[in-house]
């Protein structure tokens, strides 16, 4: 559940077992938006009991504010009740940062499995990117229909988005993905999509992430 930082080398930015009101040691973070080291948004792979807040489900997004946890997106209440609708990658785009919190941003996310959010039609894909605008869900990126599409077997598990044609992704563990123009991408890598062109933004293998437990399953690129 820890958050690490890379800038010519690795460091631990947040030790989740050492913060005020720590995350249980069994928890695994699978989605991240970091404002700073005491203000960040998380999703989690399984149901987790957080101090004072209580049980958080894998389709929820929580906010940590200098020792206080809160739910900022209740996925169950918004109809994400299928087990394949776990949020395993997300970003919050736009809005303003006030007191460490993002106000008025739009939520973008990908899901663990192939199941559309309520109201979204078409073929569901765990590599697609969806949006919640505060009222309804929609599909923003159909990963298999874009220029130089993502293979149908790929599952997105990390997302940092600028807009619908410019974003960064990581893919789920033990899944090497062959992207047009970028070649074989591993689960410790981060790729960039730039209006139809793929490139490797972060080569995790080259930077020593060679252990099977070092898959990047949550990313944030400011």
PDB file of C-alpha atoms in Angstrom:
ATOM      1  CA  UNK A   1       0.000   0.000   0.000  1.00  0.00           C
ATOM      2  CA  UNK A   2       3.031   2.311   0.199  1.00  0.00           C
ATOM      3  CA  UNK A   3       3.540   5.116  -2.297  1.00  0.00           C
ATOM      4  CA  UNK A   4       6.936   5.375  -3.975  1.00  0.00           C
ATOM      5  CA  UNK A   5       8.521   8.187  -5.938  1.00  0.00           C
ATOM      6  CA  UNK A   6      10.919   8.022  -8.888  1.00  0.00           C
ATOM      7  CA  UNK A   7      13.199  10.855  -9.919  1.00  0.00           C
ATOM      8  CA  UNK A   8      16.532   9.406 -11.116  1.00  0.00           C
ATOM      9  CA  UNK A   9      16.107   6.941  -8.237  1.00  0.00           C
ATOM     10  CA  UNK A  10      13.435   5.448  -5.998  1.00  0.00           C
ATOM     11  CA  UNK A  11      12.291   6.661  -2.589  1.00  0.00           C
ATOM     12  CA  UNK A  12       9.317   5.921  -0.340  1.00  0.00           C
ATOM     13  CA  UNK A  13       6.998   8.926  -0.277  1.00  0.00           C
ATOM     14  CA  UNK A  14       4.324   7.508   2.051  1.00  0.00           C
ATOM     15  CA  UNK A  15       4.672   4.616   4.501  1.00  0.00           C
ATOM     16  CA  UNK A  16       1.036   3.631   4.901  1.00  0.00           C
ATOM     17  CA  UNK A  17       1.685   1.735   8.150  1.00  0.00           C
ATOM     18  CA  UNK A  18       3.299   4.812   9.723  1.00  0.00           C
ATOM     19  CA  UNK A  19       0.794   7.560   8.867  1.00  0.00           C
ATOM     20  CA  UNK A  20      -1.788   8.883  11.308  1.00  0.00           C
ATOM     21  CA  UNK A  21      -4.670   6.371  11.202  1.00  0.00           C
ATOM     22  CA  UNK A  22      -2.675   3.859   9.119  1.00  0.00           C
ATOM     23  CA  UNK A  23      -3.903   1.555   6.381  1.00  0.00           C
ATOM     24  CA  UNK A  24      -4.091  -2.120   7.500  1.00  0.00           C
ATOM     25  CA  UNK A  25      -1.019  -4.122   6.483  1.00  0.00           C
ATOM     26  CA  UNK A  26      -3.224  -6.444   4.418  1.00  0.00           C
ATOM     27  CA  UNK A  27      -4.445  -3.599   2.164  1.00  0.00           C
ATOM     28  CA  UNK A  28      -3.227  -3.141  -1.418  1.00  0.00           C
ATOM     29  CA  UNK A  29      -3.539   0.174  -3.242  1.00  0.00           C
ATOM     30  CA  UNK A  30      -4.616  -0.205  -6.898  1.00  0.00           C
ATOM     31  CA  UNK A  31      -5.414   3.415  -7.770  1.00  0.00           C
ATOM     32  CA  UNK A  32      -3.740   6.686  -6.789  1.00  0.00           C
ATOM     33  CA  UNK A  33      -3.991  10.439  -7.176  1.00  0.00           C
ATOM     34  CA  UNK A  34      -1.419  12.247  -5.030  1.00  0.00           C
ATOM     35  CA  UNK A  35      -1.683  15.915  -4.117  1.00  0.00           C
ATOM     36  CA  UNK A  36       1.191  15.703  -1.625  1.00  0.00           C
ATOM     37  CA  UNK A  37       2.411  13.255   1.009  1.00  0.00           C
ATOM     38  CA  UNK A  38      -0.401  14.067   3.451  1.00  0.00           C
ATOM     39  CA  UNK A  39      -3.205  14.514   0.902  1.00  0.00           C
ATOM     40  CA  UNK A  40      -4.015  11.739  -1.562  1.00  0.00           C
ATOM     41  CA  UNK A  41      -6.821   9.685  -3.089  1.00  0.00           C
ATOM     42  CA  UNK A  42      -6.775   5.870  -3.190  1.00  0.00           C
ATOM     43  CA  UNK A  43      -8.701   2.863  -4.400  1.00  0.00           C
ATOM     44  CA  UNK A  44      -8.051  -0.569  -2.897  1.00  0.00           C
ATOM     45  CA  UNK A  45      -8.111  -4.082  -4.322  1.00  0.00           C
ATOM     46  CA  UNK A  46     -10.407  -5.582  -1.679  1.00  0.00           C
ATOM     47  CA  UNK A  47     -12.742  -4.417   1.051  1.00  0.00           C
ATOM     48  CA  UNK A  48     -10.657  -2.676   3.736  1.00  0.00           C
ATOM     49  CA  UNK A  49     -11.546  -1.316   7.174  1.00  0.00           C
ATOM     50  CA  UNK A  50      -9.980   2.113   7.641  1.00  0.00           C
ATOM     51  CA  UNK A  51      -9.631   3.748  11.073  1.00  0.00           C
ATOM     52  CA  UNK A  52     -12.747   5.694  12.138  1.00  0.00           C
ATOM     53  CA  UNK A  53     -14.167   5.574   8.574  1.00  0.00           C
ATOM     54  CA  UNK A  54     -15.016   1.860   8.587  1.00  0.00           C
ATOM     55  CA  UNK A  55     -15.336  -0.525   5.641  1.00  0.00           C
ATOM     56  CA  UNK A  56     -14.328   0.715   2.207  1.00  0.00           C
ATOM     57  CA  UNK A  57     -15.154  -1.414  -0.826  1.00  0.00           C
ATOM     58  CA  UNK A  58     -13.062  -2.058  -3.917  1.00  0.00           C
ATOM     59  CA  UNK A  59     -15.305   0.134  -6.088  1.00  0.00           C
ATOM     60  CA  UNK A  60     -14.893   3.144  -3.766  1.00  0.00           C
ATOM     61  CA  UNK A  61     -12.354   5.990  -3.739  1.00  0.00           C
ATOM     62  CA  UNK A  62     -11.145   7.398  -0.436  1.00  0.00           C
ATOM     63  CA  UNK A  63      -9.340  10.614   0.441  1.00  0.00           C
ATOM     64  CA  UNK A  64      -6.617  11.000   3.075  1.00  0.00           C
ATOM     65  CA  UNK A  65      -6.418  14.495   4.568  1.00  0.00           C
ATOM     66  CA  UNK A  66      -3.622  14.778   7.131  1.00  0.00           C
ATOM     67  CA  UNK A  67      -4.872  11.886   9.225  1.00  0.00           C
ATOM     68  CA  UNK A  68      -8.568  11.888   8.315  1.00  0.00           C
ATOM     69  CA  UNK A  69     -10.108   9.398   5.888  1.00  0.00           C
ATOM     70  CA  UNK A  70     -13.286  10.076   3.906  1.00  0.00           C
ATOM     71  CA  UNK A  71     -15.135   8.450   0.984  1.00  0.00           C
ATOM     72  CA  UNK A  72     -15.221  10.814  -1.986  1.00  0.00           C
ATOM     73  CA  UNK A  73     -16.751   8.325  -4.445  1.00  0.00           C
ATOM     74  CA  UNK A  74     -19.141   5.619  -3.251  1.00  0.00           C
ATOM     75  CA  UNK A  75     -19.171   3.166  -6.138  1.00  0.00           C
ATOM     76  CA  UNK A  76     -21.798   0.900  -4.600  1.00  0.00           C
ATOM     77  CA  UNK A  77     -24.249   3.782  -4.232  1.00  0.00           C
ATOM     78  CA  UNK A  78     -23.710   4.600  -7.903  1.00  0.00           C
ATOM     79  CA  UNK A  79     -24.371   1.061  -9.119  1.00  0.00           C
ATOM     80  CA  UNK A  80     -20.895  -0.502  -9.343  1.00  0.00           C
ATOM     81  CA  UNK A  81     -22.052  -3.705  -7.676  1.00  0.00           C
ATOM     82  CA  UNK A  82     -20.679  -6.297 -10.116  1.00  0.00           C
ATOM     83  CA  UNK A  83     -17.408  -7.911  -8.987  1.00  0.00           C
ATOM     84  CA  UNK A  84     -15.850  -6.889 -12.316  1.00  0.00           C
ATOM     85  CA  UNK A  85     -16.584  -3.229 -11.568  1.00  0.00           C
ATOM     86  CA  UNK A  86     -13.806  -2.819  -9.025  1.00  0.00           C
ATOM     87  CA  UNK A  87     -12.012   0.458  -9.812  1.00  0.00           C
ATOM     88  CA  UNK A  88      -8.395  -0.586 -10.379  1.00  0.00           C
ATOM     89  CA  UNK A  89      -7.113   2.644 -11.975  1.00  0.00           C
ATOM     90  CA  UNK A  90      -8.347   6.230 -11.765  1.00  0.00           C
ATOM     91  CA  UNK A  91      -7.481   9.884 -12.169  1.00  0.00           C
ATOM     92  CA  UNK A  92      -9.158  13.126 -11.150  1.00  0.00           C
ATOM     93  CA  UNK A  93      -8.786  15.794 -13.815  1.00  0.00           C
ATOM     94  CA  UNK A  94      -9.509  19.494 -13.590  1.00  0.00           C
ATOM     95  CA  UNK A  95     -10.872  21.332 -10.609  1.00  0.00           C
ATOM     96  CA  UNK A  96      -8.852  23.347  -8.133  1.00  0.00           C
ATOM     97  CA  UNK A  97      -6.790  22.247  -5.164  1.00  0.00           C
ATOM     98  CA  UNK A  98      -7.954  23.818  -1.924  1.00  0.00           C
ATOM     99  CA  UNK A  99      -6.563  22.751   1.425  1.00  0.00           C
ATOM    100  CA  UNK A 100      -5.053  19.653  -0.146  1.00  0.00           C
ATOM    101  CA  UNK A 101      -8.332  18.517  -1.727  1.00  0.00           C
ATOM    102  CA  UNK A 102      -9.298  18.590  -5.391  1.00  0.00           C
ATOM    103  CA  UNK A 103     -12.558  20.501  -5.774  1.00  0.00           C
ATOM    104  CA  UNK A 104     -14.732  20.175  -8.881  1.00  0.00           C
ATOM    105  CA  UNK A 105     -12.607  17.677 -10.798  1.00  0.00           C
ATOM    106  CA  UNK A 106     -13.905  14.939 -13.092  1.00  0.00           C
ATOM    107  CA  UNK A 107     -13.329  11.281 -12.211  1.00  0.00           C
ATOM    108  CA  UNK A 108     -11.899   8.963 -14.888  1.00  0.00           C
ATOM    109  CA  UNK A 109     -11.370   5.269 -14.195  1.00  0.00           C
ATOM    110  CA  UNK A 110     -10.872   1.765 -15.532  1.00  0.00           C
ATOM    111  CA  UNK A 111     -12.342  -1.439 -14.129  1.00  0.00           C
ATOM    112  CA  UNK A 112     -10.970  -4.774 -12.985  1.00  0.00           C
ATOM    113  CA  UNK A 113     -13.098  -6.799 -15.395  1.00  0.00           C
ATOM    114  CA  UNK A 114     -15.309  -6.566 -18.451  1.00  0.00           C
ATOM    115  CA  UNK A 115     -18.456  -4.942 -17.064  1.00  0.00           C
ATOM    116  CA  UNK A 116     -19.858  -1.578 -18.109  1.00  0.00           C
ATOM    117  CA  UNK A 117     -20.886   0.943 -15.452  1.00  0.00           C
ATOM    118  CA  UNK A 118     -24.640   1.610 -15.297  1.00  0.00           C
ATOM    119  CA  UNK A 119     -25.982   3.430 -18.347  1.00  0.00           C
ATOM    120  CA  UNK A 120     -22.960   2.694 -20.559  1.00  0.00           C
ATOM    121  CA  UNK A 121     -23.691   0.604 -23.667  1.00  0.00           C
ATOM    122  CA  UNK A 122     -21.450  -1.286 -26.054  1.00  0.00           C
ATOM    123  CA  UNK A 123     -18.868  -3.990 -25.410  1.00  0.00           C
ATOM    124  CA  UNK A 124     -17.269  -3.725 -21.980  1.00  0.00           C
ATOM    125  CA  UNK A 125     -13.481  -3.922 -21.752  1.00  0.00           C
ATOM    126  CA  UNK A 126     -11.209  -3.783 -18.703  1.00  0.00           C
ATOM    127  CA  UNK A 127      -8.840  -1.555 -20.700  1.00  0.00           C
ATOM    128  CA  UNK A 128     -11.515   1.074 -21.417  1.00  0.00           C
ATOM    129  CA  UNK A 129     -11.564   4.414 -19.609  1.00  0.00           C
ATOM    130  CA  UNK A 130     -14.863   5.608 -18.167  1.00  0.00           C
ATOM    131  CA  UNK A 131     -15.955   8.933 -16.725  1.00  0.00           C
ATOM    132  CA  UNK A 132     -18.226   9.935 -13.844  1.00  0.00           C
ATOM    133  CA  UNK A 133     -19.299  13.569 -14.176  1.00  0.00           C
ATOM    134  CA  UNK A 134     -21.202  13.695 -10.908  1.00  0.00           C
ATOM    135  CA  UNK A 135     -24.444  12.589 -12.518  1.00  0.00           C
ATOM    136  CA  UNK A 136     -23.811   9.772 -15.003  1.00  0.00           C
ATOM    137  CA  UNK A 137     -21.200   7.380 -16.356  1.00  0.00           C
ATOM    138  CA  UNK A 138     -19.868   7.389 -19.918  1.00  0.00           C
ATOM    139  CA  UNK A 139     -17.104   5.689 -21.908  1.00  0.00           C
ATOM    140  CA  UNK A 140     -14.355   8.182 -22.769  1.00  0.00           C
ATOM    141  CA  UNK A 141     -11.785   5.840 -24.336  1.00  0.00           C
ATOM    142  CA  UNK A 142     -12.685   2.605 -26.112  1.00  0.00           C
ATOM    143  CA  UNK A 143      -9.238   1.034 -25.944  1.00  0.00           C
ATOM    144  CA  UNK A 144      -9.798  -1.409 -28.803  1.00  0.00           C
ATOM    145  CA  UNK A 145     -11.220   1.273 -31.137  1.00  0.00           C
ATOM    146  CA  UNK A 146      -8.574   4.006 -30.837  1.00  0.00           C
ATOM    147  CA  UNK A 147      -5.840   4.554 -33.417  1.00  0.00           C
ATOM    148  CA  UNK A 148      -3.269   1.790 -32.754  1.00  0.00           C
ATOM    149  CA  UNK A 149      -5.608  -0.024 -30.342  1.00  0.00           C
ATOM    150  CA  UNK A 150      -4.779  -1.846 -27.136  1.00  0.00           C
ATOM    151  CA  UNK A 151      -4.955  -5.666 -27.526  1.00  0.00           C
ATOM    152  CA  UNK A 152      -8.219  -7.152 -26.295  1.00  0.00           C
ATOM    153  CA  UNK A 153      -6.358  -9.218 -23.668  1.00  0.00           C
ATOM    154  CA  UNK A 154      -4.874  -6.154 -21.914  1.00  0.00           C
ATOM    155  CA  UNK A 155      -6.168  -4.880 -18.566  1.00  0.00           C
ATOM    156  CA  UNK A 156      -5.368  -1.317 -17.511  1.00  0.00           C
ATOM    157  CA  UNK A 157      -4.388  -1.054 -13.830  1.00  0.00           C
ATOM    158  CA  UNK A 158      -2.802   2.405 -13.741  1.00  0.00           C
ATOM    159  CA  UNK A 159      -4.025   5.671 -15.273  1.00  0.00           C
ATOM    160  CA  UNK A 160      -2.890   9.272 -15.508  1.00  0.00           C
ATOM    161  CA  UNK A 161      -5.003  11.213 -18.003  1.00  0.00           C
ATOM    162  CA  UNK A 162      -4.699  14.592 -19.695  1.00  0.00           C
ATOM    163  CA  UNK A 163      -7.588  14.138 -22.117  1.00  0.00           C
ATOM    164  CA  UNK A 164      -9.184  11.410 -24.259  1.00  0.00           C
ATOM    165  CA  UNK A 165      -6.241  11.272 -26.677  1.00  0.00           C
ATOM    166  CA  UNK A 166      -3.368  11.889 -24.252  1.00  0.00           C
ATOM    167  CA  UNK A 167      -2.859   9.573 -21.280  1.00  0.00           C
ATOM    168  CA  UNK A 168      -0.440   7.275 -19.450  1.00  0.00           C
ATOM    169  CA  UNK A 169      -1.228   3.637 -18.603  1.00  0.00           C
ATOM    170  CA  UNK A 170       0.177   0.652 -16.812  1.00  0.00           C
ATOM    171  CA  UNK A 171      -1.126  -2.875 -17.316  1.00  0.00           C
ATOM    172  CA  UNK A 172      -2.013  -5.665 -14.898  1.00  0.00           C
ATOM    173  CA  UNK A 173       0.415  -8.162 -13.428  1.00  0.00           C
ATOM    174  CA  UNK A 174       1.920 -10.947 -15.514  1.00  0.00           C
ATOM    175  CA  UNK A 175       0.429  -9.538 -18.712  1.00  0.00           C
ATOM    176  CA  UNK A 176       2.901  -8.463 -21.375  1.00  0.00           C
ATOM    177  CA  UNK A 177       1.084  -6.262 -23.883  1.00  0.00           C
ATOM    178  CA  UNK A 178       2.257  -5.750 -27.455  1.00  0.00           C
ATOM    179  CA  UNK A 179       1.412  -2.179 -28.395  1.00  0.00           C
ATOM    180  CA  UNK A 180       1.645  -0.936 -31.985  1.00  0.00           C
ATOM    181  CA  UNK A 181       4.858   1.039 -32.329  1.00  0.00           C
ATOM    182  CA  UNK A 182       5.965   0.546 -28.710  1.00  0.00           C
ATOM    183  CA  UNK A 183       6.461  -3.213 -28.781  1.00  0.00           C
ATOM    184  CA  UNK A 184       6.203  -5.541 -25.809  1.00  0.00           C
ATOM    185  CA  UNK A 185       5.243  -3.695 -22.617  1.00  0.00           C
ATOM    186  CA  UNK A 186       5.630  -5.330 -19.213  1.00  0.00           C
ATOM    187  CA  UNK A 187       3.600  -4.902 -16.036  1.00  0.00           C
ATOM    188  CA  UNK A 188       6.285  -2.734 -14.404  1.00  0.00           C
ATOM    189  CA  UNK A 189       6.299  -0.258 -17.311  1.00  0.00           C
ATOM    190  CA  UNK A 190       4.307   2.922 -17.964  1.00  0.00           C
ATOM    191  CA  UNK A 191       3.318   3.808 -21.514  1.00  0.00           C
ATOM    192  CA  UNK A 192       2.174   7.080 -23.029  1.00  0.00           C
ATOM    193  CA  UNK A 193      -0.556   7.487 -25.646  1.00  0.00           C
ATOM    194  CA  UNK A 194      -0.131  10.687 -27.636  1.00  0.00           C
ATOM    195  CA  UNK A 195      -2.947  11.141 -30.156  1.00  0.00           C
ATOM    196  CA  UNK A 196      -2.434   7.723 -31.737  1.00  0.00           C
ATOM    197  CA  UNK A 197       1.242   7.111 -30.970  1.00  0.00           C
ATOM    198  CA  UNK A 198       2.424   4.809 -28.184  1.00  0.00           C
ATOM    199  CA  UNK A 199       5.778   5.159 -26.418  1.00  0.00           C
ATOM    200  CA  UNK A 200       7.353   3.741 -23.270  1.00  0.00           C
ATOM    201  CA  UNK A 201       7.432   6.541 -20.704  1.00  0.00           C
ATOM    202  CA  UNK A 202       8.923   4.528 -17.824  1.00  0.00           C
ATOM    203  CA  UNK A 203      10.859   1.290 -18.368  1.00  0.00           C
ATOM    204  CA  UNK A 204      10.563  -0.431 -15.017  1.00  0.00           C
ATOM    205  CA  UNK A 205      12.759  -3.372 -15.954  1.00  0.00           C
ATOM    206  CA  UNK A 206      15.628  -1.061 -16.905  1.00  0.00           C
ATOM    207  CA  UNK A 207      15.271   0.628 -13.504  1.00  0.00           C
ATOM    208  CA  UNK A 208      15.436  -2.611 -11.536  1.00  0.00           C
ATOM    209  CA  UNK A 209      11.779  -3.549 -11.065  1.00  0.00           C
ATOM    210  CA  UNK A 210      12.369  -7.194 -11.904  1.00  0.00           C
ATOM    211  CA  UNK A 211      10.623  -8.892  -8.964  1.00  0.00           C
ATOM    212  CA  UNK A 212       7.138 -10.233  -9.734  1.00  0.00           C
ATOM    213  CA  UNK A 213       5.801  -8.159  -6.810  1.00  0.00           C
ATOM    214  CA  UNK A 214       7.058  -4.940  -8.411  1.00  0.00           C
ATOM    215  CA  UNK A 215       4.246  -4.593 -10.943  1.00  0.00           C
ATOM    216  CA  UNK A 216       3.102  -0.964 -11.023  1.00  0.00           C
ATOM    217  CA  UNK A 217      -0.595  -1.221 -10.186  1.00  0.00           C
ATOM    218  CA  UNK A 218      -1.213   2.460  -9.369  1.00  0.00           C
ATOM    219  CA  UNK A 219       0.465   5.539 -10.875  1.00  0.00           C
ATOM    220  CA  UNK A 220       0.236   9.312 -10.734  1.00  0.00           C
ATOM    221  CA  UNK A 221       2.082  11.633 -13.116  1.00  0.00           C
ATOM    222  CA  UNK A 222       1.558  15.310 -12.166  1.00  0.00           C
TER     223      UNK A 222
END
